[in-house]
mmCIF file of C-alpha atoms in Angstrom:
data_model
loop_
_atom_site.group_PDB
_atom_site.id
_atom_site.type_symbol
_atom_site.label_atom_id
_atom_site.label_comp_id
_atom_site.label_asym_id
_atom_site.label_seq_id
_atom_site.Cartn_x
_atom_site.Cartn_y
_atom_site.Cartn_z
ATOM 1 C CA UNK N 92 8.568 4.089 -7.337
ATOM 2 C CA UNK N 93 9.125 0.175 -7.408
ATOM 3 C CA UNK N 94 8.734 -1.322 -4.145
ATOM 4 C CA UNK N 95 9.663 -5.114 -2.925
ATOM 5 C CA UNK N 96 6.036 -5.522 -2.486
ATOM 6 C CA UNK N 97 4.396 -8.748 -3.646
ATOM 7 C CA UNK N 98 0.351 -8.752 -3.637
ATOM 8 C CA UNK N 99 -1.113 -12.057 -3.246
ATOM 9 C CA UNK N 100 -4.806 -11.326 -4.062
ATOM 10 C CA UNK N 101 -5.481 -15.783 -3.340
ATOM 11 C CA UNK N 102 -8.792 -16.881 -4.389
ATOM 12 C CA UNK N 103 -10.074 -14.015 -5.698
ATOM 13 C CA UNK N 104 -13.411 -14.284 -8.506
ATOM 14 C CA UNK N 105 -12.564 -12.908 -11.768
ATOM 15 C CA UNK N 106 -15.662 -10.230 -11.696
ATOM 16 C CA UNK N 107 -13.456 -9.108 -8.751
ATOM 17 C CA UNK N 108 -10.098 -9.002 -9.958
ATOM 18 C CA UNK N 109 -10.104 -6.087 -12.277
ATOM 19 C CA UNK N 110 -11.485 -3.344 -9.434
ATOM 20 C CA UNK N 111 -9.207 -5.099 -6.425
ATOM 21 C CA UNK N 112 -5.926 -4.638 -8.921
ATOM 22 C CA UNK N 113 -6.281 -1.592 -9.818
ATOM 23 C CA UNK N 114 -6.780 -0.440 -5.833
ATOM 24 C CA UNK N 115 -3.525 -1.797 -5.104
ATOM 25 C CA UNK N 116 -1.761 -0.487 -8.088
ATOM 26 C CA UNK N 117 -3.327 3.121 -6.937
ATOM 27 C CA UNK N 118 -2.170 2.705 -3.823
ATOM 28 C CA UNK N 119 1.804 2.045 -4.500
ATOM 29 C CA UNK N 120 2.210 -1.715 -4.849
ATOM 30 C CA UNK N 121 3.046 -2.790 -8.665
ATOM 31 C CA UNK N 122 4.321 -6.312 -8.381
ATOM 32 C CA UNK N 123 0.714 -8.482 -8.509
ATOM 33 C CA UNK N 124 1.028 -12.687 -7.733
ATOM 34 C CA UNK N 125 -1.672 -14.660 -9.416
ATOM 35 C CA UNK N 126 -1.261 -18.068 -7.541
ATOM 36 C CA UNK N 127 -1.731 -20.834 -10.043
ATOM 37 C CA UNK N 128 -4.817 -22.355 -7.834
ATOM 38 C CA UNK N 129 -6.537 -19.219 -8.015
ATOM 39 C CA UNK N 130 -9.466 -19.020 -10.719
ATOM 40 C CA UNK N 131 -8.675 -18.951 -14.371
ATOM 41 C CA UNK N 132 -4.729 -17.529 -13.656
ATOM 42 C CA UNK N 133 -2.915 -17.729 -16.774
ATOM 43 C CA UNK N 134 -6.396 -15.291 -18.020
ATOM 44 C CA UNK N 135 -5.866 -13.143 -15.720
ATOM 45 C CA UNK N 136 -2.317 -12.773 -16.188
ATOM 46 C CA UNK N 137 -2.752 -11.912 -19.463
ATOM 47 C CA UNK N 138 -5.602 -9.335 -19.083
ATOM 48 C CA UNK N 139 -3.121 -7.660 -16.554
ATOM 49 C CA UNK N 140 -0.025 -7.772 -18.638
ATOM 50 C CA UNK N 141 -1.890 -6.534 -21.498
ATOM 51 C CA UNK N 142 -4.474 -3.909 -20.223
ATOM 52 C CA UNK N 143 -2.446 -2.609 -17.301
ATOM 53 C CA UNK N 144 0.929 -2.468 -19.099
ATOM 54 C CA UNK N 145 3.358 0.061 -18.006
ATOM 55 C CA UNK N 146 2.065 0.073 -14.723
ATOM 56 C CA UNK N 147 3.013 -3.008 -12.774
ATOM 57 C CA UNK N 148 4.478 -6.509 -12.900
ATOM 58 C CA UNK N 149 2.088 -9.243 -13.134
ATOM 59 C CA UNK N 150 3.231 -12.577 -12.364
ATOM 60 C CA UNK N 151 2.323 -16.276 -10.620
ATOM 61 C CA UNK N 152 2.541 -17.688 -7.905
ATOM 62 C CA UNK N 153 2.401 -21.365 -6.236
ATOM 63 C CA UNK N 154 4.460 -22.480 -9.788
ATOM 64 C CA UNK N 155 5.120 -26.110 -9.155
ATOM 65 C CA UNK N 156 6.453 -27.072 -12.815
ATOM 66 C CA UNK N 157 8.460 -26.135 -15.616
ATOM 67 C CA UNK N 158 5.367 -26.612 -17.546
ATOM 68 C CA UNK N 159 3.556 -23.809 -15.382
ATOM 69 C CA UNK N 160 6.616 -21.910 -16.259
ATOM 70 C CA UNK N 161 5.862 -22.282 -19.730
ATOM 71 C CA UNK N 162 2.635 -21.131 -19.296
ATOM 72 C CA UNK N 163 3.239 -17.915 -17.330
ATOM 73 C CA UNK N 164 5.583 -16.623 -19.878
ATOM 74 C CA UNK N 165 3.360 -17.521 -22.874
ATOM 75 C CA UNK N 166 0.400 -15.795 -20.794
ATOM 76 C CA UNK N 167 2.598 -12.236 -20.762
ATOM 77 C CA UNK N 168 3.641 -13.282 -16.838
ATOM 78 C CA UNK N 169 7.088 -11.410 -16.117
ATOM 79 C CA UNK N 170 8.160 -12.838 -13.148
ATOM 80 C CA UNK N 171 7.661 -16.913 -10.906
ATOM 81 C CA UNK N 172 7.451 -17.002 -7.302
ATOM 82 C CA UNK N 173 7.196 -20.800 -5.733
ATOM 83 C CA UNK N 174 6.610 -21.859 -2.432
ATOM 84 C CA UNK N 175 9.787 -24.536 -2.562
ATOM 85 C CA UNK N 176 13.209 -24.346 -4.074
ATOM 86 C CA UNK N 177 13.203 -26.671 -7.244
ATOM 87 C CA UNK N 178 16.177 -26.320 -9.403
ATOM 88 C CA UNK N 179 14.496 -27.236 -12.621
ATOM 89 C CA UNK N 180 11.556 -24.412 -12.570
ATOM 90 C CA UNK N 181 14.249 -21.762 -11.277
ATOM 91 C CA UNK N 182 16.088 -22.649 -14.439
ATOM 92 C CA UNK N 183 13.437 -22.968 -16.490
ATOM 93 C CA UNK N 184 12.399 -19.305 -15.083
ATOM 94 C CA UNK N 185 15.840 -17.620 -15.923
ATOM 95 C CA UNK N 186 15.687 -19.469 -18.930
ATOM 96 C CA UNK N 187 12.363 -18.202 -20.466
ATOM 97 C CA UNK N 188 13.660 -14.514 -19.208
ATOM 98 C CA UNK N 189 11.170 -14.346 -16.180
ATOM 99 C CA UNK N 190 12.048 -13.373 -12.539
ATOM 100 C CA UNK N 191 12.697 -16.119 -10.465
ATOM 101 C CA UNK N 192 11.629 -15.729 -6.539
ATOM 102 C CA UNK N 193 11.824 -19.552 -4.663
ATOM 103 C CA UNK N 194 10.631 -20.025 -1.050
ATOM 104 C CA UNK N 195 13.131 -21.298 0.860
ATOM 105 C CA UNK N 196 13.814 -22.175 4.427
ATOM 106 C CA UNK N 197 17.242 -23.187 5.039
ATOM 107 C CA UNK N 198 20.697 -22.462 3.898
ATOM 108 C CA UNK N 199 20.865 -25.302 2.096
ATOM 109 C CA UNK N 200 17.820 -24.148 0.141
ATOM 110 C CA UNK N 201 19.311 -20.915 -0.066
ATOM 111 C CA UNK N 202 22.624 -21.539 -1.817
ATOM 112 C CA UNK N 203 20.943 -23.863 -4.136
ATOM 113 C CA UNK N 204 18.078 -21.419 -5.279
ATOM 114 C CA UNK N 205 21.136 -18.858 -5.556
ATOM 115 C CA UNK N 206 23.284 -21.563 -7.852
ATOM 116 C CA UNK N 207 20.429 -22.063 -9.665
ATOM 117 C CA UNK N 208 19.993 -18.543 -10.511
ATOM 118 C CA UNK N 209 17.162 -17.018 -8.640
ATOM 119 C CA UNK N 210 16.958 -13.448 -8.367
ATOM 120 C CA UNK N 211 15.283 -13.027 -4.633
ATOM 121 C CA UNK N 212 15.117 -15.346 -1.830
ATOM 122 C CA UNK N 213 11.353 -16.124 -0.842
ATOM 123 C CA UNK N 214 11.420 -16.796 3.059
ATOM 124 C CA UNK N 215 8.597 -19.050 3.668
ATOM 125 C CA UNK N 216 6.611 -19.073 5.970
ATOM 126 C CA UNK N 217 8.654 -16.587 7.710
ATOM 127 C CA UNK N 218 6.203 -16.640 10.501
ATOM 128 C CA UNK N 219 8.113 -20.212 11.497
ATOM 129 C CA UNK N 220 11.349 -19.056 10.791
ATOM 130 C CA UNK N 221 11.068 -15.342 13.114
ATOM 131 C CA UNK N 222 13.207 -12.559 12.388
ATOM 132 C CA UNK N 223 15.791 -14.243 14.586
ATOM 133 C CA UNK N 224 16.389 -17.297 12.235
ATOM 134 C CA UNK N 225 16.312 -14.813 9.648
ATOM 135 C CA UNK N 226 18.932 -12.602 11.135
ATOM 136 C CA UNK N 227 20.677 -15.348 11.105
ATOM 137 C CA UNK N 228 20.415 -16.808 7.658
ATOM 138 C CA UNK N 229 21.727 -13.540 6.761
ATOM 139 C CA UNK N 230 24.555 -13.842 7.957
ATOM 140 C CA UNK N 231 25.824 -16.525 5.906
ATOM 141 C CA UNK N 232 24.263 -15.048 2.370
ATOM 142 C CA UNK N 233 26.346 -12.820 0.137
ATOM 143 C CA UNK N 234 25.043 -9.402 1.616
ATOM 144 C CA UNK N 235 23.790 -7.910 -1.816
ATOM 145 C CA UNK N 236 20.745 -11.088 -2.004
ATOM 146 C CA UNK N 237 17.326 -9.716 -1.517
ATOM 147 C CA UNK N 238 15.558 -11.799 1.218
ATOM 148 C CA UNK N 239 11.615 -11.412 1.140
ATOM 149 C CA UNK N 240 9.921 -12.514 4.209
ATOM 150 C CA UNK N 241 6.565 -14.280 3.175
ATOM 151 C CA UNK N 242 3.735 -15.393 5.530
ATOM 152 C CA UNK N 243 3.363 -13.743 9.075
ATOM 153 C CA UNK N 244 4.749 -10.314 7.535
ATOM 154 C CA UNK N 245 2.592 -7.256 7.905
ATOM 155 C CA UNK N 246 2.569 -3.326 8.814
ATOM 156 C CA UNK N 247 2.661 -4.071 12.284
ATOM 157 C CA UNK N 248 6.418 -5.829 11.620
ATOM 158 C CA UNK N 249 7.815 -4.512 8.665
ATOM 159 C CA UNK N 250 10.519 -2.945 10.496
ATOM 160 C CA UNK N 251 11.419 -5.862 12.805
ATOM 161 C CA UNK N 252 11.922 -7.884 9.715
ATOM 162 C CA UNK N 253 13.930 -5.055 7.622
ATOM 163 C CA UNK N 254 16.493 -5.099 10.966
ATOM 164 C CA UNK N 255 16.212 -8.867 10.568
ATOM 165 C CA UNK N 256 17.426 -8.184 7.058
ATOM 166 C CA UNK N 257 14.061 -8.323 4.978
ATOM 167 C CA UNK N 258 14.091 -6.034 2.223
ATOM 168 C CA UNK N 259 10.494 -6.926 1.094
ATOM 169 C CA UNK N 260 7.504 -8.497 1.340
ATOM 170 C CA UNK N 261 4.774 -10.809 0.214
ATOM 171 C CA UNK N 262 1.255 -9.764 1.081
ATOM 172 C CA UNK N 263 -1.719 -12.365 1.011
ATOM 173 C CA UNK N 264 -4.346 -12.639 3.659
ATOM 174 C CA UNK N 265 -3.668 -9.591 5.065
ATOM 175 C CA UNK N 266 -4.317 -7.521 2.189
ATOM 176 C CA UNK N 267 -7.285 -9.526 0.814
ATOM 177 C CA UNK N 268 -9.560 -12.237 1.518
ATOM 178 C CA UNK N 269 -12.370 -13.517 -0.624
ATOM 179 C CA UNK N 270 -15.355 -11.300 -0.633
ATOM 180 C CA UNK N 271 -13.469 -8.015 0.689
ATOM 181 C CA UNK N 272 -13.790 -5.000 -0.909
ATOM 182 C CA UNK N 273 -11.922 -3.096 -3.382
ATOM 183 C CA UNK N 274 -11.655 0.216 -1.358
ATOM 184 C CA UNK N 275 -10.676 -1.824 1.786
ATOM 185 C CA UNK N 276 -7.943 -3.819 0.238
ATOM 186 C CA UNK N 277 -7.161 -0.433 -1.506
ATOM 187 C CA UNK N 278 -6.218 0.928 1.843
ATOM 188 C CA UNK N 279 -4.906 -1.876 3.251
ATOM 189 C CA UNK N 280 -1.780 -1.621 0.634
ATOM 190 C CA UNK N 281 -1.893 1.651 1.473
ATOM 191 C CA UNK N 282 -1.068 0.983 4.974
ATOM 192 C CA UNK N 283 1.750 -1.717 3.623
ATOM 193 C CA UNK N 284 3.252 1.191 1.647
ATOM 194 C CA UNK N 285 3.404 3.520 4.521
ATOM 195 C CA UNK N 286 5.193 0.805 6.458
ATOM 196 C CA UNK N 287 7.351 -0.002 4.317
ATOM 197 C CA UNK N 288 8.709 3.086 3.641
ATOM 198 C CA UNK N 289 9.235 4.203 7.255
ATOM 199 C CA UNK N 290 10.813 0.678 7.544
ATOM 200 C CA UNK N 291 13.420 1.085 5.222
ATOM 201 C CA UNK N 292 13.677 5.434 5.695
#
């Protein structure tokens, strides 16, 4: 089963990497962000797209530029997330064939990301914007766009946001933190995946 879950494993060591992906893939989360400020990314993007093929999506995160862009897809990457709503690296995403997910904070940002041709709406950081900006938001999108809510999202609120209108979820320093381990983040996506499902049951 696919969920809208994004993993954001941010500044995580390469020796790392390997052991802390595969606890999160085990545990029911398949779509794995490799910010672009993280060590080495466009490596580890391509270790993941070719060793753990078939069992995930492996993409970046924090892409600024079309050149990033460029350097996901030739890396294997199949999907961009950004934390702002630039025109030019959402079509240079669709474009190249990736998934496109901007953050975006307003309706302006919205409706551009949307003309553009961006798959999913990245609410960042939903933490400022609350479920209640959210809700409404909402109500001016065309209902069938996907709204992820991004920073401040967590077990404890999944199902807040989902009645906000969330119908996923980017995971970072909940789910890992430099140094923690494997089994802990392991059952820390765990946890996500339980909420999530009861959230949107």
């Amino acid at each position: 089963m696919s969920r809208n879950l994004f993993a954001i494993p941010r500044g995580i060591h390469p020796d790392e990497a390997g052991a802390t992906t595969e606890a999160i893939l085990d545990a029911g989360i398949t779509w794995i962000e490799v910010p672009m400020h993280s060590p080495e990314p466009l490596e580890r993007i391509r270790r993941m797209a070719s060793d753990l093929k078939g069992r995930g999506q492996f993409g970046a995160g924090t892409v600024l530029t079309t050149g990033q862009v460029a350097d996901v897809a030739g890396a294997g990457g199949s999907f961009i997330v950004s934390p702002n709503c630039d025109v030019a690296v959402i079509r240079a995403t669709k474009a190249a064939g990736l998934g496109s997910y901007p953050g975006v904070f307003s309706p302006t940002e919205c409706f551009a990301a949307l003309a553009a041709g961006a798959d999913a709406l990245k609410i960042f950081p939903a933490e400022m914007m609350g479920t209640g900006g959210l809700r409404a938001v909402k109500a001016v999108l065309p209902p069938e766009v996907d709204v992820y809510a991004v920073g401040g999202a967590d077990p404890s609120n999944f199902a807040d946001w989902v009645a906000a209108g969330a119908r996923g979820f980017g995971l970072g320093s909940f789910l890992y933190k430099p140094g923690r381990p494997a089994a802990e983040v392991g059952a820390r996506a765990a946890d996500c995946v339980t909420a999530y499902d009861a959230a949107l049951s």
